[in-house]
């Protein structure tokens, strides 16, 4: 449910955090952003979000907590059980996977498992506007990387996803 920035600024701390956790499941990010209220405009909120996220990237636990809030690409069904609070956002973001050929989806599922086995976290990509084949190509291109590189890549993709979800939460800027 969309709300205005003025409404968000007046929510209780707990409610503001709960709303932010639908955009990114890093509890430190949500707490820090809620504490930074009030925001004068949506751009100020986005800039503060970016700043907080950038600082949290030095803490792997914060990154992994945020990454854990995502279903695996191509595994939208798991979304309904494990990630109810991000269901609407993630289902739309992964809509490119919905029309893919079975062989691409199978390769994507296998690639995701290979990625998880190698790095210890799921493949994070800003999926909006990307086909399943494009996501598979990105996954295969990133799979040879080392873990440090992938933490950095995934953190950058997470921030793009968070910004999209914040914009959806508050409507057009």
mmCIF file of C-alpha atoms in Angstrom:
data_model
loop_
_atom_site.group_PDB
_atom_site.id
_atom_site.type_symbol
_atom_site.label_atom_id
_atom_site.label_comp_id
_atom_site.label_asym_id
_atom_site.label_seq_id
_atom_site.Cartn_x
_atom_site.Cartn_y
_atom_site.Cartn_z
ATOM 1 C CA UNK A 1 0.000 0.000 0.000
ATOM 2 C CA UNK A 2 1.385 3.338 -1.087
ATOM 3 C CA UNK A 3 1.670 6.167 1.393
ATOM 4 C CA UNK A 4 2.766 9.736 1.271
ATOM 5 C CA UNK A 5 6.079 10.859 2.615
ATOM 6 C CA UNK A 6 4.229 13.067 5.115
ATOM 7 C CA UNK A 7 2.378 9.987 6.399
ATOM 8 C CA UNK A 8 5.622 8.034 6.602
ATOM 9 C CA UNK A 9 7.275 10.829 8.554
ATOM 10 C CA UNK A 10 4.572 10.581 11.234
ATOM 11 C CA UNK A 11 4.449 6.783 11.614
ATOM 12 C CA UNK A 12 5.643 5.231 14.846
ATOM 13 C CA UNK A 13 9.219 3.983 14.743
ATOM 14 C CA UNK A 14 7.995 0.369 14.695
ATOM 15 C CA UNK A 15 5.534 0.968 11.855
ATOM 16 C CA UNK A 16 8.109 2.916 9.816
ATOM 17 C CA UNK A 17 10.607 0.076 10.220
ATOM 18 C CA UNK A 18 7.965 -2.485 9.241
ATOM 19 C CA UNK A 19 7.179 -0.532 6.054
ATOM 20 C CA UNK A 20 10.880 -0.180 5.214
ATOM 21 C CA UNK A 21 11.482 -3.890 5.730
ATOM 22 C CA UNK A 22 9.157 -4.532 2.768
ATOM 23 C CA UNK A 23 11.741 -2.684 0.660
ATOM 24 C CA UNK A 24 14.903 -4.208 2.126
ATOM 25 C CA UNK A 25 15.154 -6.811 4.886
ATOM 26 C CA UNK A 26 18.310 -5.420 6.469
ATOM 27 C CA UNK A 27 17.122 -4.488 9.960
ATOM 28 C CA UNK A 28 20.040 -2.065 10.440
ATOM 29 C CA UNK A 29 19.199 -0.263 7.196
ATOM 30 C CA UNK A 30 15.496 -0.028 8.094
ATOM 31 C CA UNK A 31 16.214 1.170 11.639
ATOM 32 C CA UNK A 32 18.730 3.797 10.539
ATOM 33 C CA UNK A 33 16.481 5.100 7.759
ATOM 34 C CA UNK A 34 13.471 5.281 10.084
ATOM 35 C CA UNK A 35 15.605 7.188 12.610
ATOM 36 C CA UNK A 36 16.621 9.702 9.927
ATOM 37 C CA UNK A 37 13.037 10.978 9.558
ATOM 38 C CA UNK A 38 11.554 13.395 8.793
ATOM 39 C CA UNK A 39 12.465 13.688 5.129
ATOM 40 C CA UNK A 40 11.743 16.868 3.215
ATOM 41 C CA UNK A 41 11.153 15.015 -0.038
ATOM 42 C CA UNK A 42 11.470 11.592 -1.643
ATOM 43 C CA UNK A 43 14.861 12.421 -3.149
ATOM 44 C CA UNK A 44 16.229 13.164 0.333
ATOM 45 C CA UNK A 45 14.930 9.791 1.523
ATOM 46 C CA UNK A 46 16.549 7.985 -1.432
ATOM 47 C CA UNK A 47 19.868 9.768 -0.897
ATOM 48 C CA UNK A 48 19.842 8.861 2.812
ATOM 49 C CA UNK A 49 18.940 5.273 1.949
ATOM 50 C CA UNK A 50 21.903 5.110 -0.457
ATOM 51 C CA UNK A 51 24.209 6.574 2.175
ATOM 52 C CA UNK A 52 23.113 4.114 4.862
ATOM 53 C CA UNK A 53 23.361 1.162 2.479
ATOM 54 C CA UNK A 54 26.845 2.220 1.361
ATOM 55 C CA UNK A 55 28.028 2.290 4.993
ATOM 56 C CA UNK A 56 26.438 -1.092 5.763
ATOM 57 C CA UNK A 57 28.324 -2.752 2.915
ATOM 58 C CA UNK A 58 31.323 -3.138 5.211
ATOM 59 C CA UNK A 59 29.288 -5.548 7.352
ATOM 60 C CA UNK A 60 28.691 -8.868 5.634
ATOM 61 C CA UNK A 61 25.950 -9.800 8.123
ATOM 62 C CA UNK A 62 23.881 -6.778 7.031
ATOM 63 C CA UNK A 63 24.307 -7.722 3.384
ATOM 64 C CA UNK A 64 23.355 -11.336 3.960
ATOM 65 C CA UNK A 65 20.297 -10.322 5.984
ATOM 66 C CA UNK A 66 19.137 -8.165 3.062
ATOM 67 C CA UNK A 67 19.883 -10.882 0.503
ATOM 68 C CA UNK A 68 17.901 -13.401 2.551
ATOM 69 C CA UNK A 69 14.776 -11.345 1.899
ATOM 70 C CA UNK A 70 14.724 -12.444 -1.741
ATOM 71 C CA UNK A 71 13.455 -15.592 -3.376
ATOM 72 C CA UNK A 72 15.743 -17.250 -5.869
ATOM 73 C CA UNK A 73 15.189 -15.957 -9.398
ATOM 74 C CA UNK A 74 12.903 -18.397 -11.164
ATOM 75 C CA UNK A 75 11.598 -19.743 -7.855
ATOM 76 C CA UNK A 76 8.683 -17.374 -7.379
ATOM 77 C CA UNK A 77 6.613 -20.075 -5.627
ATOM 78 C CA UNK A 78 8.902 -19.988 -2.574
ATOM 79 C CA UNK A 79 8.023 -16.319 -2.258
ATOM 80 C CA UNK A 80 4.526 -17.016 -0.926
ATOM 81 C CA UNK A 81 5.772 -19.033 2.032
ATOM 82 C CA UNK A 82 9.062 -17.508 3.083
ATOM 83 C CA UNK A 83 8.883 -13.897 1.954
ATOM 84 C CA UNK A 84 5.292 -12.771 2.398
ATOM 85 C CA UNK A 85 6.286 -9.170 3.181
ATOM 86 C CA UNK A 86 8.007 -8.699 -0.199
ATOM 87 C CA UNK A 87 5.631 -10.876 -2.227
ATOM 88 C CA UNK A 88 4.059 -8.214 -4.419
ATOM 89 C CA UNK A 89 7.330 -6.417 -5.091
ATOM 90 C CA UNK A 90 9.386 -9.476 -5.927
ATOM 91 C CA UNK A 91 6.715 -11.187 -8.014
ATOM 92 C CA UNK A 92 6.497 -8.121 -10.281
ATOM 93 C CA UNK A 93 10.259 -7.672 -10.372
ATOM 94 C CA UNK A 94 10.699 -11.236 -11.603
ATOM 95 C CA UNK A 95 7.927 -11.133 -14.172
ATOM 96 C CA UNK A 96 10.502 -11.684 -16.936
ATOM 97 C CA UNK A 97 10.989 -15.210 -15.650
ATOM 98 C CA UNK A 98 7.303 -16.027 -15.944
ATOM 99 C CA UNK A 99 7.287 -16.434 -19.747
ATOM 100 C CA UNK A 100 10.616 -18.226 -20.158
ATOM 101 C CA UNK A 101 11.215 -21.491 -21.881
ATOM 102 C CA UNK A 102 11.484 -24.484 -19.568
ATOM 103 C CA UNK A 103 15.124 -25.151 -20.490
ATOM 104 C CA UNK A 104 16.101 -21.572 -19.601
ATOM 105 C CA UNK A 105 14.250 -21.834 -16.272
ATOM 106 C CA UNK A 106 15.932 -25.150 -15.520
ATOM 107 C CA UNK A 107 19.352 -23.651 -16.338
ATOM 108 C CA UNK A 108 18.488 -20.636 -14.188
ATOM 109 C CA UNK A 109 17.469 -22.886 -11.295
ATOM 110 C CA UNK A 110 20.696 -24.899 -11.640
ATOM 111 C CA UNK A 111 22.788 -21.753 -11.952
ATOM 112 C CA UNK A 112 21.158 -20.328 -8.831
ATOM 113 C CA UNK A 113 21.971 -23.498 -6.914
ATOM 114 C CA UNK A 114 25.567 -23.427 -8.176
ATOM 115 C CA UNK A 115 25.818 -19.769 -7.148
ATOM 116 C CA UNK A 116 24.378 -20.470 -3.691
ATOM 117 C CA UNK A 117 26.726 -23.427 -3.207
ATOM 118 C CA UNK A 118 29.748 -21.350 -4.215
ATOM 119 C CA UNK A 119 29.032 -18.054 -2.446
ATOM 120 C CA UNK A 120 26.698 -18.983 0.411
ATOM 121 C CA UNK A 121 23.955 -16.544 -0.654
ATOM 122 C CA UNK A 122 21.507 -16.406 -3.526
ATOM 123 C CA UNK A 123 22.099 -14.611 -6.801
ATOM 124 C CA UNK A 124 20.865 -11.032 -6.443
ATOM 125 C CA UNK A 125 20.096 -9.102 -9.603
ATOM 126 C CA UNK A 126 17.874 -6.141 -10.437
ATOM 127 C CA UNK A 127 15.497 -8.243 -12.501
ATOM 128 C CA UNK A 128 13.023 -5.579 -13.604
ATOM 129 C CA UNK A 129 12.844 -5.479 -17.366
ATOM 130 C CA UNK A 130 15.148 -8.475 -17.817
ATOM 131 C CA UNK A 131 14.124 -11.719 -19.467
ATOM 132 C CA UNK A 132 14.964 -15.049 -17.891
ATOM 133 C CA UNK A 133 17.659 -15.497 -20.561
ATOM 134 C CA UNK A 134 19.219 -12.145 -19.657
ATOM 135 C CA UNK A 135 19.191 -13.094 -15.964
ATOM 136 C CA UNK A 136 20.767 -16.438 -16.799
ATOM 137 C CA UNK A 137 23.464 -14.715 -18.868
ATOM 138 C CA UNK A 138 24.227 -12.346 -15.970
ATOM 139 C CA UNK A 139 24.327 -15.209 -13.498
ATOM 140 C CA UNK A 140 26.719 -17.222 -15.676
ATOM 141 C CA UNK A 141 28.933 -14.157 -16.170
ATOM 142 C CA UNK A 142 29.143 -13.564 -12.405
ATOM 143 C CA UNK A 143 29.543 -17.191 -11.334
ATOM 144 C CA UNK A 144 33.338 -17.286 -11.952
ATOM 145 C CA UNK A 145 33.886 -14.296 -9.608
ATOM 146 C CA UNK A 146 35.312 -14.569 -6.111
ATOM 147 C CA UNK A 147 33.088 -14.117 -3.047
ATOM 148 C CA UNK A 148 34.287 -10.577 -2.266
ATOM 149 C CA UNK A 149 33.480 -9.432 -5.788
ATOM 150 C CA UNK A 150 30.069 -11.053 -5.625
ATOM 151 C CA UNK A 151 29.238 -9.470 -2.267
ATOM 152 C CA UNK A 152 29.991 -6.106 -3.895
ATOM 153 C CA UNK A 153 27.976 -6.946 -7.027
ATOM 154 C CA UNK A 154 25.023 -8.246 -5.029
ATOM 155 C CA UNK A 155 25.085 -5.199 -2.730
ATOM 156 C CA UNK A 156 24.894 -2.873 -5.744
ATOM 157 C CA UNK A 157 21.999 -4.865 -7.200
ATOM 158 C CA UNK A 158 20.277 -4.890 -3.797
ATOM 159 C CA UNK A 159 20.443 -1.102 -3.679
ATOM 160 C CA UNK A 160 18.782 -0.840 -7.096
ATOM 161 C CA UNK A 161 16.001 -3.151 -5.907
ATOM 162 C CA UNK A 162 15.596 -1.188 -2.675
ATOM 163 C CA UNK A 163 15.323 2.116 -4.549
ATOM 164 C CA UNK A 164 12.661 0.633 -6.846
ATOM 165 C CA UNK A 165 10.692 -0.650 -3.863
ATOM 166 C CA UNK A 166 10.963 2.667 -2.032
ATOM 167 C CA UNK A 167 9.647 4.450 -5.105
ATOM 168 C CA UNK A 168 6.735 1.985 -5.236
ATOM 169 C CA UNK A 169 6.055 2.477 -1.528
ATOM 170 C CA UNK A 170 5.843 6.249 -1.834
ATOM 171 C CA UNK A 171 4.558 6.520 -5.390
ATOM 172 C CA UNK A 172 6.013 8.886 -7.981
ATOM 173 C CA UNK A 173 8.505 11.421 -6.623
#
